[in-house]
Short mmCIF file of C-alpha atoms and ligand atoms in Angstrom, two decimals:
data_model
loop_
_atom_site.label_atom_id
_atom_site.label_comp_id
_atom_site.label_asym_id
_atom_site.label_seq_id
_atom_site.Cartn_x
_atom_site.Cartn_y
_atom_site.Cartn_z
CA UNK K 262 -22.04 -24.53 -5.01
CA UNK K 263 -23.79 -21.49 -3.53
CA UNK K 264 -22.80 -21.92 0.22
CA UNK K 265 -19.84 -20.54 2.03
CA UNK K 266 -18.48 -23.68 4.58
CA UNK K 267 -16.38 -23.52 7.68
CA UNK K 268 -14.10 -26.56 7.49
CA UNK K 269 -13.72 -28.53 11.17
CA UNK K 270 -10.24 -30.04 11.10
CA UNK K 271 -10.88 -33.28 12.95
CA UNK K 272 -7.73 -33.83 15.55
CA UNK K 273 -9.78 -36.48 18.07
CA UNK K 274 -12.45 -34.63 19.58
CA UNK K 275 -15.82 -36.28 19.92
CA UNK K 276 -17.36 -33.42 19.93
CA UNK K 277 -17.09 -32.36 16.13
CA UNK K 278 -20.10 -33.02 15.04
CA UNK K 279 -22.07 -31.15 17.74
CA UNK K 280 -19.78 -28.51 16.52
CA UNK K 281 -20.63 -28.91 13.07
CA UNK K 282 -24.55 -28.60 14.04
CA UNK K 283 -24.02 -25.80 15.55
CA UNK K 284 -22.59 -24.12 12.42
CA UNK K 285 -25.23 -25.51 10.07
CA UNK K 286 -27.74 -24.57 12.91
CA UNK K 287 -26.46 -20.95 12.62
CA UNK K 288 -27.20 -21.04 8.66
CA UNK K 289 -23.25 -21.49 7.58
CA UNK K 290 -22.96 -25.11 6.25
CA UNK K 291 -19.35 -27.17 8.06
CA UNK K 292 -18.10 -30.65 7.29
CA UNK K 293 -15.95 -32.08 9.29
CA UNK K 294 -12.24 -32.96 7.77
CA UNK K 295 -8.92 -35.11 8.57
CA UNK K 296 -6.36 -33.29 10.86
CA UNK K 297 -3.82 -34.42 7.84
CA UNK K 298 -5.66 -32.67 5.03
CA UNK K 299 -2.98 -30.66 2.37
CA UNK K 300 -3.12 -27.23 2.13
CA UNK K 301 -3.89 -27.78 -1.64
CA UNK K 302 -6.88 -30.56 -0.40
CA UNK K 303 -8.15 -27.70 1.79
CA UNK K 304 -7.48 -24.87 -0.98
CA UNK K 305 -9.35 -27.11 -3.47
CA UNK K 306 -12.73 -27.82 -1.34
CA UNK K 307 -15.46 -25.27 -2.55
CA UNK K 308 -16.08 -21.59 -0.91
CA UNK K 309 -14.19 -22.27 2.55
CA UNK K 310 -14.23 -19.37 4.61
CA UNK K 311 -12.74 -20.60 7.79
CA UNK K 312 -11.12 -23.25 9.48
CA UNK K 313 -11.67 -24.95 13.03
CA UNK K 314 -9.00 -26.82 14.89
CA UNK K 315 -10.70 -29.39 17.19
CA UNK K 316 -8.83 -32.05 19.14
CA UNK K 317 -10.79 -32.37 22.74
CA UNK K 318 -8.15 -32.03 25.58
CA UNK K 319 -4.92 -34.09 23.99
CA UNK K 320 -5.49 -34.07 20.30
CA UNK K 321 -4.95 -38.06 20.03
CA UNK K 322 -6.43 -39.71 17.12
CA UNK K 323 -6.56 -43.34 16.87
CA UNK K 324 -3.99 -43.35 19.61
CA UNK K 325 -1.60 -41.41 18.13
CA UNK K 326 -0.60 -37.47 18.88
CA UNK K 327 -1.57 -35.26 15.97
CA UNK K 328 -0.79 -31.58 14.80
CA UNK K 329 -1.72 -30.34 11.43
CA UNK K 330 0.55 -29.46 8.59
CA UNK K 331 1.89 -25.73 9.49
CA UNK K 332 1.08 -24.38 6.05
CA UNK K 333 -2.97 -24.66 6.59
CA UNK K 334 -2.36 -21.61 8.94
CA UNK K 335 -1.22 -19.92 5.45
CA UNK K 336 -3.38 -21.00 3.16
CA UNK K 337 -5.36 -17.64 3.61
CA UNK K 338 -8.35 -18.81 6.08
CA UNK K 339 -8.72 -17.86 9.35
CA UNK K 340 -7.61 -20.67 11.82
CA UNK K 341 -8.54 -20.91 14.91
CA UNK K 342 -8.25 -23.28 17.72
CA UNK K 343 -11.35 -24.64 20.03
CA UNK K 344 -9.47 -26.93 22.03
CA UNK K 345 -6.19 -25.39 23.23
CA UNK K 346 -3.67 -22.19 21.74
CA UNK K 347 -0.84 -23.40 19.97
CA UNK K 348 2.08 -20.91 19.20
CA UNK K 349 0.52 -20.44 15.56
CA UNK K 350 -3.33 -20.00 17.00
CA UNK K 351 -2.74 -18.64 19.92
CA UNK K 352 -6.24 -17.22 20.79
CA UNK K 353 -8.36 -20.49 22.64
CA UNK K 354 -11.75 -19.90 21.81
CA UNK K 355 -13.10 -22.02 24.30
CA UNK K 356 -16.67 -20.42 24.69
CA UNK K 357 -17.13 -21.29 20.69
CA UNK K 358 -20.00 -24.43 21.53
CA UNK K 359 -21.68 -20.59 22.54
CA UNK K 360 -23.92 -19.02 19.84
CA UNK K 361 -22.66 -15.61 20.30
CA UNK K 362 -19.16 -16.58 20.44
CA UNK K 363 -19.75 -18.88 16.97
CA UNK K 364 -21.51 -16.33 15.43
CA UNK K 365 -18.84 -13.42 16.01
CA UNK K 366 -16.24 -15.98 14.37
CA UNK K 367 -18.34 -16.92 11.59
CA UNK K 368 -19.57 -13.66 10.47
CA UNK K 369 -17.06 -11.10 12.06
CA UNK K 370 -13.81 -13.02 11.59
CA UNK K 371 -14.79 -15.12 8.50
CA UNK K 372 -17.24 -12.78 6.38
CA UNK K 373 -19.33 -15.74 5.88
CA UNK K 374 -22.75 -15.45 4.86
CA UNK K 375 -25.33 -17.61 6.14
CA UNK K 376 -26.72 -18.86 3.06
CA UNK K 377 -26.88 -22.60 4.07
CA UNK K 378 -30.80 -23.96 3.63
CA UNK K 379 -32.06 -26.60 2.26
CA UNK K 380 -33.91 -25.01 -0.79
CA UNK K 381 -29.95 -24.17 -1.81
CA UNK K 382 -28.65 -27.26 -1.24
CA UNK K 383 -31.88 -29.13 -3.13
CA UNK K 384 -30.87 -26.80 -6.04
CA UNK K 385 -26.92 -27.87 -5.35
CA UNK K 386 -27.57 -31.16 -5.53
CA UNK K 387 -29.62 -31.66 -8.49
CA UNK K 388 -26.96 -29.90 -10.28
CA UNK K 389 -24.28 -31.97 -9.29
CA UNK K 390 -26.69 -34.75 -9.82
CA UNK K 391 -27.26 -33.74 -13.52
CA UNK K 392 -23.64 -33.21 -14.00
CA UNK K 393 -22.66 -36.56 -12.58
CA UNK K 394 -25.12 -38.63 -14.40
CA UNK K 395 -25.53 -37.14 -17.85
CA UNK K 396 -27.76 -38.92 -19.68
CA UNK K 397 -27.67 -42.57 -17.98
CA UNK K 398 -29.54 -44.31 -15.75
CA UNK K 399 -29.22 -44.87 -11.94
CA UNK K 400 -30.79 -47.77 -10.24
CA UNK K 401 -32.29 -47.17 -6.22
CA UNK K 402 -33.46 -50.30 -3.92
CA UNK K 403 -36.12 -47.83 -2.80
CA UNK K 404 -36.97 -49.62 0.97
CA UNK K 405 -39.90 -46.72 1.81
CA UNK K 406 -37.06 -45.78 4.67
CA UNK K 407 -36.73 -41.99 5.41
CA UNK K 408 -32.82 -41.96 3.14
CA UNK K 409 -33.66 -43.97 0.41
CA UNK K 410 -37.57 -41.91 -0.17
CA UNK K 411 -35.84 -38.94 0.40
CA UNK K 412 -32.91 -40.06 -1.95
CA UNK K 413 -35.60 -41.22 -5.10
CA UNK K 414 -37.67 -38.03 -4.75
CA UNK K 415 -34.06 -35.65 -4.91
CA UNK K 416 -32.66 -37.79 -8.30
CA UNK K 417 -36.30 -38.06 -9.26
CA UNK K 418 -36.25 -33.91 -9.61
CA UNK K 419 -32.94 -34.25 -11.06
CA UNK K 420 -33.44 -36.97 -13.36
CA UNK K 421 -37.03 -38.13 -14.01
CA UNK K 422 -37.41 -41.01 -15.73
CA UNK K 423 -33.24 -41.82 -15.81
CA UNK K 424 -34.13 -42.78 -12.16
CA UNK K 425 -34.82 -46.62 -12.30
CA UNK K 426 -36.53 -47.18 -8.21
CA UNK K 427 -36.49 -51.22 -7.60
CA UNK K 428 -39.16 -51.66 -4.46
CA UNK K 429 -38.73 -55.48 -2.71
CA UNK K 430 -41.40 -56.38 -0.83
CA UNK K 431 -40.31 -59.03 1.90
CA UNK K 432 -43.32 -59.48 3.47
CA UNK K 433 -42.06 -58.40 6.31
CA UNK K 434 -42.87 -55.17 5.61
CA UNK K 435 -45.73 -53.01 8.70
CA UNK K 436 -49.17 -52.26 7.10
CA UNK K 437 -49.55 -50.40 4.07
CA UNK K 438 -45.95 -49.28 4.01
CA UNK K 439 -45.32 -51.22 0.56
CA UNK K 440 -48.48 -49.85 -0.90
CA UNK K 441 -47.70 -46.40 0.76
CA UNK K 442 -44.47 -46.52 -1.76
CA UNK K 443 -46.07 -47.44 -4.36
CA UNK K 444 -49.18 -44.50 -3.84
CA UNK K 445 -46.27 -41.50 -3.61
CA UNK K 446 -43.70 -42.78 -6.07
CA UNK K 447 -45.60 -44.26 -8.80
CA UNK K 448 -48.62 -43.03 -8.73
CA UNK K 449 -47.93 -39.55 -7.09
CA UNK K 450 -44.61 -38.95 -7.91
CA UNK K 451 -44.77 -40.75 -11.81
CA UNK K 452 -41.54 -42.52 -11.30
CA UNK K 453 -39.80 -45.28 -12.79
CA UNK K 454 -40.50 -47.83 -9.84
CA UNK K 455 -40.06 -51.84 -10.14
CA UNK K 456 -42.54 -53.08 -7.15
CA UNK K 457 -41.48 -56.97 -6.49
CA UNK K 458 -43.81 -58.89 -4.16
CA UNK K 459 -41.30 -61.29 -2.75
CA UNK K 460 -43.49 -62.74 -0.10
CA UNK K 461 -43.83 -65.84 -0.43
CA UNK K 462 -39.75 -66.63 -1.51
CA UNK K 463 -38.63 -64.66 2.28
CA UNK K 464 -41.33 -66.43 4.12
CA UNK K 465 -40.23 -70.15 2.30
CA UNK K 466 -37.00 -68.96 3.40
CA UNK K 467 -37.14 -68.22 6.78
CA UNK K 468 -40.04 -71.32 7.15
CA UNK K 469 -39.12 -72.77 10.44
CA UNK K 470 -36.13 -70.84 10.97
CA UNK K 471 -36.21 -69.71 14.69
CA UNK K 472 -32.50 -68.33 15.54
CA UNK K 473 -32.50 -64.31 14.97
CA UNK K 474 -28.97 -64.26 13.38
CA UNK K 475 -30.10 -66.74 11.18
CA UNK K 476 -33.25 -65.35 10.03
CA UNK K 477 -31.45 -61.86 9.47
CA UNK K 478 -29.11 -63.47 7.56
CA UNK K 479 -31.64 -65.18 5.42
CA UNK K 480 -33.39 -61.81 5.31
CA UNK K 481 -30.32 -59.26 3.68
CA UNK K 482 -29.32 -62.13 1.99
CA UNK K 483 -32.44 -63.01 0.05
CA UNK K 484 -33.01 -59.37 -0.07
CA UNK K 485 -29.58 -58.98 -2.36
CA UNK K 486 -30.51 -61.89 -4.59
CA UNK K 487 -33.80 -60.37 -5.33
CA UNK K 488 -32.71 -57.27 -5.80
CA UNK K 489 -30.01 -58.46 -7.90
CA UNK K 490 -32.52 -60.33 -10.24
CA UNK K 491 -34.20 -57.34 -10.64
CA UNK K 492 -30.99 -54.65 -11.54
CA UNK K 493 -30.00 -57.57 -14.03
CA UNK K 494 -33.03 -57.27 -15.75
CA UNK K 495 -32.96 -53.58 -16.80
CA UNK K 496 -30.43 -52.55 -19.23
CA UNK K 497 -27.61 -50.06 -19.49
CA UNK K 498 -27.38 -48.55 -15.87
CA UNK K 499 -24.02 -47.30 -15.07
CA UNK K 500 -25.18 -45.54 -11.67
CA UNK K 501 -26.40 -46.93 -8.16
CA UNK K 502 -28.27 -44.58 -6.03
CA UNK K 503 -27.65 -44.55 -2.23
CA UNK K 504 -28.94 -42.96 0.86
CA UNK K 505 -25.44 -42.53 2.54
CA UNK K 506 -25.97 -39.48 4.91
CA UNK K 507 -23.18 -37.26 6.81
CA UNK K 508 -23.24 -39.32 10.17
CA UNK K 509 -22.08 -43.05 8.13
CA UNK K 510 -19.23 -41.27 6.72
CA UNK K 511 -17.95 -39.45 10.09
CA UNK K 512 -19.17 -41.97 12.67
CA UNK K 513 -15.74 -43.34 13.29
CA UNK K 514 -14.43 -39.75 13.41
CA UNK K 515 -11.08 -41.20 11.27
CA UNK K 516 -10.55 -40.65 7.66
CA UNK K 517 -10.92 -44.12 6.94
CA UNK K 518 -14.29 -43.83 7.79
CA UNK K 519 -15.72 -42.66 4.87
CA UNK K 520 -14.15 -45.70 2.70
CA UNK K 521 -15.13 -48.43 5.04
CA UNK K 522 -18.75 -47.39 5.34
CA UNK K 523 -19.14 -46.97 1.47
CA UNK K 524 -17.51 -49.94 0.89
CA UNK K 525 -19.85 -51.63 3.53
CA UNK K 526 -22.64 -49.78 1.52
CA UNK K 527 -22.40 -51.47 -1.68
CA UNK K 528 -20.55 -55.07 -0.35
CA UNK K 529 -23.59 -58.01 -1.27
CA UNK K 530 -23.67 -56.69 -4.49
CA UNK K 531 -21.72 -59.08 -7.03
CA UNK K 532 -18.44 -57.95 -7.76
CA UNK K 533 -19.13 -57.95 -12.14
CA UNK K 534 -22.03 -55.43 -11.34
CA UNK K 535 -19.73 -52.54 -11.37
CA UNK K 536 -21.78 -49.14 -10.75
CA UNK K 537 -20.66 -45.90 -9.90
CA UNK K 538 -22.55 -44.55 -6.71
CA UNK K 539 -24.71 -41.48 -6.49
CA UNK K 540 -25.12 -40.26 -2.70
CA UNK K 541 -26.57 -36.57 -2.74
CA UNK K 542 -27.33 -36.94 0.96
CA UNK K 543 -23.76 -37.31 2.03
CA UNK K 544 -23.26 -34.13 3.54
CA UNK K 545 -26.52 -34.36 5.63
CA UNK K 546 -27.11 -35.41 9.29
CA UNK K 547 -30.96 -37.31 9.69
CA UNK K 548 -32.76 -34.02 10.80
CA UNK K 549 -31.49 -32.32 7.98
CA UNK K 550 -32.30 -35.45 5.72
CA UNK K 551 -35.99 -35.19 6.89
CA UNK K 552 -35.96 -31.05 5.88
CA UNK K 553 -34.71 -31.91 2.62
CA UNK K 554 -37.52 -34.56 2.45
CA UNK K 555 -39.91 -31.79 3.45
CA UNK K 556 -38.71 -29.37 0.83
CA UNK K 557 -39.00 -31.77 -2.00
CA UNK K 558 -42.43 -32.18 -1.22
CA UNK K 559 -43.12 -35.72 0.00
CA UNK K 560 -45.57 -36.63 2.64
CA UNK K 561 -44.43 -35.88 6.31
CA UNK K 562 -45.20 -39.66 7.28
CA UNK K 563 -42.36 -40.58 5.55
CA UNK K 564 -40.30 -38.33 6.31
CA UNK K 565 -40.84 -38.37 10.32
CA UNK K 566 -41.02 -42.72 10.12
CA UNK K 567 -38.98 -43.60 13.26
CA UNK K 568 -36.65 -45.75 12.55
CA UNK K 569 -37.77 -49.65 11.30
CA UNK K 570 -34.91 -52.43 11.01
CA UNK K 571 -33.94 -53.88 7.93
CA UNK K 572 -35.29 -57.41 8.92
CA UNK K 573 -38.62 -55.28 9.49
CA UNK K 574 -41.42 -57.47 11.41
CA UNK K 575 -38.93 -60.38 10.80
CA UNK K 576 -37.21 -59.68 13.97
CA UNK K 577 -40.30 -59.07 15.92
CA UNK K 578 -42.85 -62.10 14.89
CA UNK K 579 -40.49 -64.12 17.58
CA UNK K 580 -38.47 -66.76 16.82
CA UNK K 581 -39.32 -68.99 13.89
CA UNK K 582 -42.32 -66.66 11.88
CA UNK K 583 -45.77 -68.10 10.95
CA UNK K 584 -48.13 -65.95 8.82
CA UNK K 585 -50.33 -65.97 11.77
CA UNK K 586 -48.20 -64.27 14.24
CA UNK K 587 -46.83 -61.91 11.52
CA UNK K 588 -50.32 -60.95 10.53
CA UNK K 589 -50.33 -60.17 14.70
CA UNK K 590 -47.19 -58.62 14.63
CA UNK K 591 -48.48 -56.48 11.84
CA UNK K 592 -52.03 -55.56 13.31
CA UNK K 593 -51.39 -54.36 16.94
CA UNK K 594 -48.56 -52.37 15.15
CA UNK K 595 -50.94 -50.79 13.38
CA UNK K 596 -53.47 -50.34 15.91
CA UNK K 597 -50.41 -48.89 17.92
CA UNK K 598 -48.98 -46.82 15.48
CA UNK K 599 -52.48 -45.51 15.25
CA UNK K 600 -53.27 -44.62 18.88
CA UNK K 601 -49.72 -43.03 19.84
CA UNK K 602 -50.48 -40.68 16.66
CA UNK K 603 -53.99 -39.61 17.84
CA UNK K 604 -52.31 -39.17 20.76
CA UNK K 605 -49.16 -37.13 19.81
CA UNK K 606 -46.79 -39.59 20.93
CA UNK K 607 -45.83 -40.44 17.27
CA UNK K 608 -43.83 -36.98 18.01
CA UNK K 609 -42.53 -37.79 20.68
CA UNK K 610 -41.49 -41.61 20.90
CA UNK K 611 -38.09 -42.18 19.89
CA UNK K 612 -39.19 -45.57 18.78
CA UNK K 613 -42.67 -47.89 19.75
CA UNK K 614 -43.67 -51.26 18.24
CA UNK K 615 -45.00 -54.55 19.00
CA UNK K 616 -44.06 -57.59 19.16
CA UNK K 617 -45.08 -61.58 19.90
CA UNK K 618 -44.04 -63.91 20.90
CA UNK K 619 -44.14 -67.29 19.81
CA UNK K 620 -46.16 -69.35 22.02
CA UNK K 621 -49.84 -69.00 23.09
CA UNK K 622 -51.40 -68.27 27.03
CA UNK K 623 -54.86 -69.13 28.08
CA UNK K 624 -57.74 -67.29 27.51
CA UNK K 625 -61.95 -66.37 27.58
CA UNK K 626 -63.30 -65.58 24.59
CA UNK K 627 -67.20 -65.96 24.00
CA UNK K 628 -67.34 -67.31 26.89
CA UNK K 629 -65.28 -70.26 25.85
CA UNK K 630 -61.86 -70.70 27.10
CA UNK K 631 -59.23 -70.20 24.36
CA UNK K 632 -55.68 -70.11 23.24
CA UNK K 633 -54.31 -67.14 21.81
CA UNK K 634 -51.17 -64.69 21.40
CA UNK K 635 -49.06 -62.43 23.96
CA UNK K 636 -48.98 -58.78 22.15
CA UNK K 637 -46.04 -56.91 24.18
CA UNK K 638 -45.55 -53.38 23.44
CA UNK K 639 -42.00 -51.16 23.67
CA UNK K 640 -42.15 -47.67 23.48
CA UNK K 641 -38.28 -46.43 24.06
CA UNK K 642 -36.41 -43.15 24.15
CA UNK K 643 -33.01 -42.85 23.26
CA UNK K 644 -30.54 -40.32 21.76
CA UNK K 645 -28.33 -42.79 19.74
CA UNK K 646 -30.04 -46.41 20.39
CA UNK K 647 -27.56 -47.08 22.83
CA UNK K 648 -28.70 -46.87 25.72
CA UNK K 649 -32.43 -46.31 26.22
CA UNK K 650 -35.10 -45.37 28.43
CA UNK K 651 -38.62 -46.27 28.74
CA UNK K 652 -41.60 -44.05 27.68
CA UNK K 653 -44.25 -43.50 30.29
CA UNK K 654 -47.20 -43.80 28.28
CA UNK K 655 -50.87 -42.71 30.09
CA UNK K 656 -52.53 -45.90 31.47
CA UNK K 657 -55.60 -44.98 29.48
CA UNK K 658 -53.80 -45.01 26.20
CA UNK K 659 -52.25 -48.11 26.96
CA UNK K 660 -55.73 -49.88 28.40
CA UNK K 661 -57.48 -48.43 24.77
CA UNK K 662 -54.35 -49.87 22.85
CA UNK K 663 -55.00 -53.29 25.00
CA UNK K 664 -58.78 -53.23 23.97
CA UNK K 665 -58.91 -52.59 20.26
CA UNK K 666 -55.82 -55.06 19.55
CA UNK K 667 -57.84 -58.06 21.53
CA UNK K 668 -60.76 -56.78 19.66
CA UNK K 669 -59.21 -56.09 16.28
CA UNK K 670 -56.86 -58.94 16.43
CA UNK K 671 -59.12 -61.76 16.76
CA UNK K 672 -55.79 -64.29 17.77
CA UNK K 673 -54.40 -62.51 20.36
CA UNK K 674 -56.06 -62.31 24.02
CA UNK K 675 -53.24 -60.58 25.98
CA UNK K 676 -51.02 -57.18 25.77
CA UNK K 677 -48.40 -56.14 28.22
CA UNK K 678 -46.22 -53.33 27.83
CA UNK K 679 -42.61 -54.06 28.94
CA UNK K 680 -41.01 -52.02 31.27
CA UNK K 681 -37.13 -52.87 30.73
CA UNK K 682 -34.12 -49.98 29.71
CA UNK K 683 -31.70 -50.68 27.56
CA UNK K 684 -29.08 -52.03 29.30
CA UNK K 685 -29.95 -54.61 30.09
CA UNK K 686 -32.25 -55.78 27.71
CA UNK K 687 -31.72 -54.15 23.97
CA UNK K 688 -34.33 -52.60 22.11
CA UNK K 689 -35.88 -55.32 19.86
CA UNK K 690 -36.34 -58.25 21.26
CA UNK K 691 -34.21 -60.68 18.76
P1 XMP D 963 -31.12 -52.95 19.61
O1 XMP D 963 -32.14 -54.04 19.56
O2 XMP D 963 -29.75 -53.42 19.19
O3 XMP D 963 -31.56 -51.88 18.52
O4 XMP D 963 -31.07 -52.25 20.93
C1 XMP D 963 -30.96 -50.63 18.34
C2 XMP D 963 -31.58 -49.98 17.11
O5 XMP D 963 -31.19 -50.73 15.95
C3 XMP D 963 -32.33 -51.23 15.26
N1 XMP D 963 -32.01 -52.58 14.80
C4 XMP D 963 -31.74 -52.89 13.53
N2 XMP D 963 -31.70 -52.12 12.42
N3 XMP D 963 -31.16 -54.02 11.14
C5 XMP D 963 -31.42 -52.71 11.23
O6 XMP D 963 -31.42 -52.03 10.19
C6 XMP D 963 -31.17 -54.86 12.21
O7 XMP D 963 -30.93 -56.06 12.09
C7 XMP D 963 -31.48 -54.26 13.46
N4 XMP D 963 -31.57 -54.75 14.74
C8 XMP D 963 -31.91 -53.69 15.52
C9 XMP D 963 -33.46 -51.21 16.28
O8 XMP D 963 -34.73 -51.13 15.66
C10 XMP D 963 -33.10 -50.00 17.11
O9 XMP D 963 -33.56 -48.81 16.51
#
């Protein structure tokens, strides 16, 4: 490993990860550990140069008051405190989420060097990759999402042709984003990539199907089947590639954490497919994910994607799905998608989409009245998708949206654009 890390002991704070940015945003890579690590499970992490006790104002984790073992103040770090002194770490260095503070610890106290960038830890990883995986093979569902693209083109440097990418099609996919795989990884890229068109088994699936729980169900549930199908298929793979990043493992901000998410990671596949996982994006949080995509060279449209549910158009061709309305769904996303990038909002929209709904209004259309589709458009800002705010797009982009999707969309003849945070209502709209 070539960087030096500062190691965040994790005693409650929420604020760890912020912390643990601003490290990596000062060029010294940080994870984030238990409060009840060993000295020898510190000693034995790689290059540690410092440690960082952070517990928020009562060090409480999981409701329970927490100190950590006295021997990690001798374990030959420097140790210092962020929340409050203690009688070993007496000095509170409570201006530390300050640059000039952090940077006087890191580099003064700690001699670190800031040798933490992403062409280091590419090189790092395929390394570990190699060293992992030998000479088997390692199987990807490769969904065209920003962790699992960024995840095939890192083992793809590491491994080539070991690298077996399955590619399931549910038809629920937004336009071109299947072929869009297929054009960088196959044909660009020259990897090992199994596309399946499972169209028409989703859509039989979910025919008449109208309950949004259900049809997600029917959705990651088909989606393991096929995908299953597929892995049994190909012979000798001992490896399963995954696009865990840093936030799934510390979300909880417990050391449990890391077990339950994996665990949830890999639970739909059958229990006699035993594969060990590969998950070289572990230690990265999404921004960083989308450098790394950058610096292994695929195309900034898929790394900048913003963010697309598993159930895909599924969830927003409303209630039970007809090829029609999905073929909507899919159009004035396009057409939306198109006009918020000639625009610039593609940079700046957390999240934007269409949606419709599944019931027809009255309409003129060659000057005959008609029936058609409702096209409503969201456009939402948020920090964390819990909460979220509305984006105050310019009338005229929204009127030019309005026009080419009841021009280019031949069964839709009305758009609205929906005006409503999150609470109350949530994001999508199933
Ligand atoms: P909501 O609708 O809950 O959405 O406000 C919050 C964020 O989660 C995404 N979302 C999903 N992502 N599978 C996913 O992978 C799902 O079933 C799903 N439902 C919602 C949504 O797009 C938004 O970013």
């Amino acid at each position: 490993m070539k960087q030096d890390m500062i190691v965040i002991l994790d005693m409650g704070s929420t604020e760890n990860t912020v912390l643990a940015r601003q490290i990596r945003d000062l060029g010294v890579y940080s994870e984030i550990h238990p409060h009840d690590i060993t000295p020898e499970g510190l000693k034995a992490l790689n290059n540690v140069k410092g440690v960082i006790l952070n517990g928020g104002e009562n060090r409480v984790v999981d409701g329970v008051a927490v100190d950590v073992d006295p021997a990690i103040y001798d374990c030959g770090f420097p140790v210092i405190s962020v929340d409050h002194p203690t009688a070993k770490c007496a000095k509170q260095y409570a201006e530390l989420p300050n640059d000039d503070e952090m940077k006087k610890f890191l580099f003064e106290v700690c001699q670190a060097e800031a040798n933490w960038n992403m062409k280091n830890f590419v090189e790092d990883q395929i390394e570990a990759v190699r060293r992992q995986v030998g000479d088997k093979k390692v199987l990807l569902a490769l969904s065209g999402g920003v962790d699992s693209s960024v995840v095939a083109a890192l083992l793809l440097k590491a491994i080539g042709q070991q690298l077996v990418c399955v590619h399931v099609n549910h038809g629920l996919m937004r336009k071109n984003e299947s072929e869009d795989v297929v054009e960088v990884f196959k044909n660009q890229l020259n990897a090992n990539l199994v596309y399946v068109d499972a169209t028409d088994r989703f859509l039989g699936k979910l025919e008449n199907v109208a309950d949004p729980e259900e049809k997600r169900k029917i959705i990651g549930g088909e989606f393991i089947r096929v995908f299953e199908e597929e892995a049994r298929k190909l012979e000798g793979i001992d490896f399963l590639g995954q696009g865990t990043i840093y936030p799934d493992i510390i979300e909880s901000g417990t050391k449990t954490a890391k077990m339950v998410k994996s665990h949830h990671n890999v639970g739909g596949l059958p229990e006699d497919m035993q594969f060990e996982l590969v998950e070289p994006l572990l230690q990265l949080f999404k921004d960083e994910v989308r450098e790394c995509g950058i610096e292994l060279g695929l195309p900034p449209h898929m790394v900048y994607r913003q963010p697309f549910p598993g159930p895909g158009l599924g969830v927003r061709c409303l209630g039970a799905i007809t090829r029609d309305r999905l073929e909507a769904v899919r159009e004035s996303d396009a057409i939306l998608r198109e006009e918020f990038a000639k625009a610039g909002l593609d940079k700046k929209v957390w999240q934007y989409f269409t949606v419709v709904p599944d019931f027809k209004a009255v309409g003129v259309r060659n000057h005959e009245r008609s029936m058609g589709y409702m096209v409503v458009i969201r456009a939402v800002n948020t920090i964390d998708a819990m909460t979220a705010t509305i984006e105050r797009v310019d009338y005229d982009i929204l009127e030019k949206i309005a026009d080419r999707i009841t021009a280019e969309v031949p069964s839709v003849n009305r758009v609205c654009f929906e005006l409503t945070k999150k609470p109350v209502a949530t994001i999508e709209f199933e």
